[in-house]
């Protein structure tokens, strides 16, 4: 059973903009899948559709075989968004406990899981500090910890290391790898091409709401006769621009 299956996914906004058009994508269970494309390519719309944050115009979303808008499917997805959107009135601990409660955890279970996440992400010294008083890196850690609180089977990471320093990026990479090794399916969007190549088993290129190609990093380099993933990206997006 695929972790994520999109069939004929189309999203047309009220102003007439078509962000996705008859988009098909299947991500296997247990995959570490990268999604690359420029701003406006449709990545955020795709993520929003999977997470039930927008109403799709047409098509189908299935998460581990379940309709994407079902409560069960929604409980299987964890999202760490690119933009920091933490509640400014909640402490680190409260943020995690409340999130666990939203997904049906008992208070005791949520508190135990929150303590585990605080320890894993090295936030123990900040457990009772409100979000606005955290550093940028600490906010990024908390956002990821929150996404993982309810033990999702599919984790969507939207630019998870945007704006963090190199040391924290490596630290987050280590944890994300460990998460994947434990069987979690991961969908990663990133503008850091070396990040996609370092972490992902397979990479898809998207532009203009359409899928241009998908393969391993080596397969993409061979397909586009390129020496690096950066060269693949430039060639693929350049070809699409010319075609348009």
mmCIF file of C-alpha atoms in Angstrom:
data_model
loop_
_atom_site.group_PDB
_atom_site.id
_atom_site.type_symbol
_atom_site.label_atom_id
_atom_site.label_comp_id
_atom_site.label_asym_id
_atom_site.label_seq_id
_atom_site.Cartn_x
_atom_site.Cartn_y
_atom_site.Cartn_z
ATOM 1 C CA UNK A 1 0.000 0.000 0.000
ATOM 2 C CA UNK A 2 1.594 3.345 -1.011
ATOM 3 C CA UNK A 3 2.111 5.905 1.711
ATOM 4 C CA UNK A 4 0.720 8.620 -0.550
ATOM 5 C CA UNK A 5 -1.228 8.387 -3.776
ATOM 6 C CA UNK A 6 -2.349 11.406 -5.788
ATOM 7 C CA UNK A 7 -4.514 10.814 -8.860
ATOM 8 C CA UNK A 8 -5.566 13.593 -11.223
ATOM 9 C CA UNK A 9 -5.013 16.197 -8.533
ATOM 10 C CA UNK A 10 -6.112 19.619 -9.741
ATOM 11 C CA UNK A 11 -6.347 22.888 -7.845
ATOM 12 C CA UNK A 12 -7.752 26.036 -9.395
ATOM 13 C CA UNK A 13 -7.854 29.091 -7.146
ATOM 14 C CA UNK A 14 -10.608 31.698 -7.218
ATOM 15 C CA UNK A 15 -8.485 34.090 -9.285
ATOM 16 C CA UNK A 16 -8.187 31.452 -12.019
ATOM 17 C CA UNK A 17 -4.657 30.343 -11.182
ATOM 18 C CA UNK A 18 -4.155 26.611 -11.737
ATOM 19 C CA UNK A 19 -1.536 25.468 -9.235
ATOM 20 C CA UNK A 20 -1.824 21.749 -10.022
ATOM 21 C CA UNK A 21 -3.242 20.168 -13.160
ATOM 22 C CA UNK A 22 -4.073 16.434 -13.398
ATOM 23 C CA UNK A 23 -1.152 15.720 -11.099
ATOM 24 C CA UNK A 24 -0.291 12.066 -10.409
ATOM 25 C CA UNK A 25 2.218 10.934 -7.803
ATOM 26 C CA UNK A 26 2.713 7.713 -5.848
ATOM 27 C CA UNK A 27 5.152 7.555 -2.925
ATOM 28 C CA UNK A 28 5.898 4.077 -1.542
ATOM 29 C CA UNK A 29 5.586 3.237 2.131
ATOM 30 C CA UNK A 30 8.929 3.762 3.845
ATOM 31 C CA UNK A 31 10.342 6.058 1.158
ATOM 32 C CA UNK A 32 12.424 9.176 1.676
ATOM 33 C CA UNK A 33 11.111 11.287 -1.170
ATOM 34 C CA UNK A 34 12.288 14.721 -2.257
ATOM 35 C CA UNK A 35 10.226 17.309 -4.114
ATOM 36 C CA UNK A 36 12.166 20.057 -5.878
ATOM 37 C CA UNK A 37 10.909 23.044 -7.810
ATOM 38 C CA UNK A 38 10.968 26.848 -7.909
ATOM 39 C CA UNK A 39 8.629 29.100 -5.976
ATOM 40 C CA UNK A 40 5.168 28.860 -7.494
ATOM 41 C CA UNK A 41 5.748 25.353 -8.844
ATOM 42 C CA UNK A 42 2.836 23.894 -6.866
ATOM 43 C CA UNK A 43 4.720 22.289 -3.968
ATOM 44 C CA UNK A 44 2.877 24.172 -1.223
ATOM 45 C CA UNK A 45 -0.478 23.532 -2.892
ATOM 46 C CA UNK A 46 0.328 19.832 -3.074
ATOM 47 C CA UNK A 47 1.231 19.717 0.616
ATOM 48 C CA UNK A 48 -1.870 21.703 1.551
ATOM 49 C CA UNK A 49 -4.034 19.260 -0.404
ATOM 50 C CA UNK A 50 -2.503 16.250 1.333
ATOM 51 C CA UNK A 51 -2.979 17.889 4.748
ATOM 52 C CA UNK A 52 -6.564 19.026 4.083
ATOM 53 C CA UNK A 53 -5.642 22.680 4.352
ATOM 54 C CA UNK A 54 -7.325 23.514 1.020
ATOM 55 C CA UNK A 55 -10.258 22.178 -0.951
ATOM 56 C CA UNK A 56 -9.076 20.523 -4.165
ATOM 57 C CA UNK A 57 -10.830 21.209 -7.469
ATOM 58 C CA UNK A 58 -10.595 17.654 -8.770
ATOM 59 C CA UNK A 59 -8.738 14.417 -8.217
ATOM 60 C CA UNK A 60 -8.066 12.078 -5.338
ATOM 61 C CA UNK A 61 -5.713 11.959 -2.355
ATOM 62 C CA UNK A 62 -5.108 8.690 -0.513
ATOM 63 C CA UNK A 63 -2.895 8.186 2.521
ATOM 64 C CA UNK A 64 -1.989 4.538 3.110
ATOM 65 C CA UNK A 65 -5.076 3.635 1.114
ATOM 66 C CA UNK A 66 -7.465 5.837 3.090
ATOM 67 C CA UNK A 67 -9.228 8.904 1.619
ATOM 68 C CA UNK A 68 -7.071 11.907 2.432
ATOM 69 C CA UNK A 69 -9.925 13.804 4.090
ATOM 70 C CA UNK A 70 -10.744 11.023 6.555
ATOM 71 C CA UNK A 71 -9.873 11.414 10.228
ATOM 72 C CA UNK A 72 -7.721 8.290 10.107
ATOM 73 C CA UNK A 73 -5.667 9.552 7.179
ATOM 74 C CA UNK A 74 -5.248 12.930 8.831
ATOM 75 C CA UNK A 75 -3.951 11.260 12.005
ATOM 76 C CA UNK A 76 -1.277 9.502 9.947
ATOM 77 C CA UNK A 77 0.236 12.736 8.597
ATOM 78 C CA UNK A 78 2.596 15.089 10.404
ATOM 79 C CA UNK A 79 3.507 18.453 8.887
ATOM 80 C CA UNK A 80 6.424 20.728 9.708
ATOM 81 C CA UNK A 81 5.734 23.862 7.694
ATOM 82 C CA UNK A 82 8.331 26.203 6.278
ATOM 83 C CA UNK A 83 6.920 29.258 8.056
ATOM 84 C CA UNK A 84 7.115 29.207 11.827
ATOM 85 C CA UNK A 85 3.543 29.197 13.144
ATOM 86 C CA UNK A 86 3.864 28.545 16.862
ATOM 87 C CA UNK A 87 1.326 29.877 19.360
ATOM 88 C CA UNK A 88 3.041 32.842 21.019
ATOM 89 C CA UNK A 89 1.162 32.331 24.292
ATOM 90 C CA UNK A 90 2.182 28.692 24.826
ATOM 91 C CA UNK A 91 5.376 27.314 26.316
ATOM 92 C CA UNK A 92 7.354 24.583 24.579
ATOM 93 C CA UNK A 93 5.787 21.910 26.779
ATOM 94 C CA UNK A 94 2.262 23.284 26.366
ATOM 95 C CA UNK A 95 2.655 23.461 22.593
ATOM 96 C CA UNK A 96 3.457 19.763 22.424
ATOM 97 C CA UNK A 97 0.890 18.603 24.976
ATOM 98 C CA UNK A 98 -1.931 20.543 23.298
ATOM 99 C CA UNK A 99 -0.952 19.124 19.916
ATOM 100 C CA UNK A 100 -1.042 15.600 21.323
ATOM 101 C CA UNK A 101 -4.488 16.245 22.775
ATOM 102 C CA UNK A 102 -5.716 17.461 19.393
ATOM 103 C CA UNK A 103 -4.810 14.054 17.979
ATOM 104 C CA UNK A 104 -6.594 12.155 20.731
ATOM 105 C CA UNK A 105 -3.809 11.461 23.205
ATOM 106 C CA UNK A 106 -4.716 11.268 26.862
ATOM 107 C CA UNK A 107 -3.170 13.955 29.050
ATOM 108 C CA UNK A 108 -0.717 11.500 30.568
ATOM 109 C CA UNK A 109 0.286 10.078 27.200
ATOM 110 C CA UNK A 110 0.730 13.570 25.738
ATOM 111 C CA UNK A 111 2.857 14.695 28.688
ATOM 112 C CA UNK A 112 5.085 11.626 28.421
ATOM 113 C CA UNK A 113 5.494 12.039 24.673
ATOM 114 C CA UNK A 114 6.148 15.772 25.079
ATOM 115 C CA UNK A 115 8.902 15.043 27.602
ATOM 116 C CA UNK A 116 10.432 12.596 25.128
ATOM 117 C CA UNK A 117 10.331 15.123 22.265
ATOM 118 C CA UNK A 118 11.772 17.873 24.477
ATOM 119 C CA UNK A 119 14.653 15.582 25.369
ATOM 120 C CA UNK A 120 15.239 14.390 21.790
ATOM 121 C CA UNK A 121 15.329 17.930 20.407
ATOM 122 C CA UNK A 122 17.450 19.308 23.252
ATOM 123 C CA UNK A 123 14.804 21.757 24.493
ATOM 124 C CA UNK A 124 14.878 20.793 28.176
ATOM 125 C CA UNK A 125 16.257 24.158 29.251
ATOM 126 C CA UNK A 126 13.437 25.877 27.343
ATOM 127 C CA UNK A 127 10.534 23.582 28.269
ATOM 128 C CA UNK A 128 8.655 26.304 30.166
ATOM 129 C CA UNK A 129 9.586 29.183 27.877
ATOM 130 C CA UNK A 130 7.043 30.711 25.503
ATOM 131 C CA UNK A 131 7.680 30.467 21.769
ATOM 132 C CA UNK A 132 8.538 34.153 21.098
ATOM 133 C CA UNK A 133 11.496 33.903 23.490
ATOM 134 C CA UNK A 134 13.078 31.002 21.613
ATOM 135 C CA UNK A 135 15.902 31.439 19.123
ATOM 136 C CA UNK A 136 15.251 30.744 15.448
ATOM 137 C CA UNK A 137 16.894 27.335 15.687
ATOM 138 C CA UNK A 138 14.922 26.420 18.807
ATOM 139 C CA UNK A 139 11.665 27.386 17.103
ATOM 140 C CA UNK A 140 12.589 25.176 14.144
ATOM 141 C CA UNK A 141 13.276 22.262 16.512
ATOM 142 C CA UNK A 142 9.973 22.793 18.296
ATOM 143 C CA UNK A 143 8.093 22.917 15.000
ATOM 144 C CA UNK A 144 9.554 19.555 13.995
ATOM 145 C CA UNK A 145 8.927 18.070 17.442
ATOM 146 C CA UNK A 146 5.295 19.161 17.223
ATOM 147 C CA UNK A 147 4.905 17.503 13.816
ATOM 148 C CA UNK A 148 6.152 14.230 15.290
ATOM 149 C CA UNK A 149 4.197 14.350 18.569
ATOM 150 C CA UNK A 150 1.382 12.045 17.462
ATOM 151 C CA UNK A 151 3.748 9.508 15.823
ATOM 152 C CA UNK A 152 2.635 10.044 12.210
ATOM 153 C CA UNK A 153 3.358 7.415 9.568
ATOM 154 C CA UNK A 154 3.949 10.066 6.885
ATOM 155 C CA UNK A 155 5.969 13.154 7.801
ATOM 156 C CA UNK A 156 5.998 16.136 5.447
ATOM 157 C CA UNK A 157 8.952 18.459 5.909
ATOM 158 C CA UNK A 158 8.552 21.748 4.049
ATOM 159 C CA UNK A 159 11.952 23.448 3.967
ATOM 160 C CA UNK A 160 12.827 22.073 7.444
ATOM 161 C CA UNK A 161 16.293 23.636 7.585
ATOM 162 C CA UNK A 162 15.472 27.018 6.034
ATOM 163 C CA UNK A 163 17.328 29.778 7.849
ATOM 164 C CA UNK A 164 19.209 27.553 10.307
ATOM 165 C CA UNK A 165 22.957 27.449 10.761
ATOM 166 C CA UNK A 166 25.118 24.647 9.389
ATOM 167 C CA UNK A 167 25.553 22.904 12.747
ATOM 168 C CA UNK A 168 21.814 22.728 13.409
ATOM 169 C CA UNK A 169 21.195 21.587 9.843
ATOM 170 C CA UNK A 170 23.476 18.595 10.373
ATOM 171 C CA UNK A 171 21.773 17.878 13.695
ATOM 172 C CA UNK A 172 18.334 17.896 12.066
ATOM 173 C CA UNK A 173 19.639 15.689 9.256
ATOM 174 C CA UNK A 174 20.776 13.115 11.809
ATOM 175 C CA UNK A 175 17.389 13.016 13.482
ATOM 176 C CA UNK A 176 15.466 12.888 10.193
ATOM 177 C CA UNK A 177 17.637 9.997 9.017
ATOM 178 C CA UNK A 178 16.972 8.125 12.242
ATOM 179 C CA UNK A 179 13.250 8.744 11.846
ATOM 180 C CA UNK A 180 13.378 7.255 8.360
ATOM 181 C CA UNK A 181 15.426 4.275 9.498
ATOM 182 C CA UNK A 182 12.652 3.505 11.988
ATOM 183 C CA UNK A 183 10.169 3.127 9.126
ATOM 184 C CA UNK A 184 8.598 6.577 8.798
ATOM 185 C CA UNK A 185 7.827 7.739 5.258
ATOM 186 C CA UNK A 186 9.196 11.224 4.625
ATOM 187 C CA UNK A 187 8.282 13.781 1.969
ATOM 188 C CA UNK A 188 10.824 16.597 1.857
ATOM 189 C CA UNK A 189 10.670 19.880 -0.014
ATOM 190 C CA UNK A 190 13.840 21.931 -0.056
ATOM 191 C CA UNK A 191 15.705 24.546 -2.047
ATOM 192 C CA UNK A 192 19.012 23.097 -0.830
ATOM 193 C CA UNK A 193 19.905 20.643 -3.592
ATOM 194 C CA UNK A 194 22.690 19.074 -1.540
ATOM 195 C CA UNK A 195 20.118 18.355 1.172
ATOM 196 C CA UNK A 196 17.895 16.449 -1.260
ATOM 197 C CA UNK A 197 20.842 14.491 -2.612
ATOM 198 C CA UNK A 198 22.160 13.711 0.859
ATOM 199 C CA UNK A 199 18.859 12.516 2.323
ATOM 200 C CA UNK A 200 16.453 11.346 -0.374
ATOM 201 C CA UNK A 201 16.175 7.925 -1.991
ATOM 202 C CA UNK A 202 14.211 9.408 -4.884
ATOM 203 C CA UNK A 203 13.624 12.949 -6.121
ATOM 204 C CA UNK A 204 10.850 14.492 -8.192
ATOM 205 C CA UNK A 205 11.125 17.743 -10.152
ATOM 206 C CA UNK A 206 7.991 19.882 -10.382
ATOM 207 C CA UNK A 207 7.208 23.093 -12.220
ATOM 208 C CA UNK A 208 4.020 24.801 -13.281
ATOM 209 C CA UNK A 209 1.926 22.267 -11.389
ATOM 210 C CA UNK A 210 3.287 19.373 -13.449
ATOM 211 C CA UNK A 211 5.719 16.572 -12.697
ATOM 212 C CA UNK A 212 8.789 16.870 -14.934
ATOM 213 C CA UNK A 213 10.782 13.848 -13.787
ATOM 214 C CA UNK A 214 11.390 11.492 -10.871
ATOM 215 C CA UNK A 215 14.341 9.223 -10.197
ATOM 216 C CA UNK A 216 17.307 8.740 -7.921
ATOM 217 C CA UNK A 217 19.899 11.508 -7.939
ATOM 218 C CA UNK A 218 22.152 9.298 -10.095
ATOM 219 C CA UNK A 219 19.280 8.527 -12.454
ATOM 220 C CA UNK A 220 18.455 12.213 -12.866
ATOM 221 C CA UNK A 221 22.075 13.075 -13.604
ATOM 222 C CA UNK A 222 22.170 10.379 -16.269
ATOM 223 C CA UNK A 223 18.838 11.440 -17.779
ATOM 224 C CA UNK A 224 19.878 15.081 -18.081
ATOM 225 C CA UNK A 225 23.534 14.334 -18.900
ATOM 226 C CA UNK A 226 24.608 16.381 -15.912
ATOM 227 C CA UNK A 227 27.509 16.238 -13.471
ATOM 228 C CA UNK A 228 25.548 17.472 -10.460
ATOM 229 C CA UNK A 229 22.010 17.728 -9.190
ATOM 230 C CA UNK A 230 22.311 21.520 -9.483
ATOM 231 C CA UNK A 231 23.021 21.110 -13.196
ATOM 232 C CA UNK A 232 20.051 18.725 -13.474
ATOM 233 C CA UNK A 233 17.816 21.348 -11.875
ATOM 234 C CA UNK A 234 19.011 24.153 -14.155
ATOM 235 C CA UNK A 235 18.583 22.020 -17.278
ATOM 236 C CA UNK A 236 15.153 20.664 -16.304
ATOM 237 C CA UNK A 237 13.738 24.067 -15.377
ATOM 238 C CA UNK A 238 15.332 25.684 -18.428
ATOM 239 C CA UNK A 239 13.815 23.093 -20.745
ATOM 240 C CA UNK A 240 10.394 23.643 -19.162
ATOM 241 C CA UNK A 241 10.687 27.410 -19.567
ATOM 242 C CA UNK A 242 11.617 27.002 -23.224
ATOM 243 C CA UNK A 243 8.723 24.607 -23.785
ATOM 244 C CA UNK A 244 6.304 27.041 -22.169
#
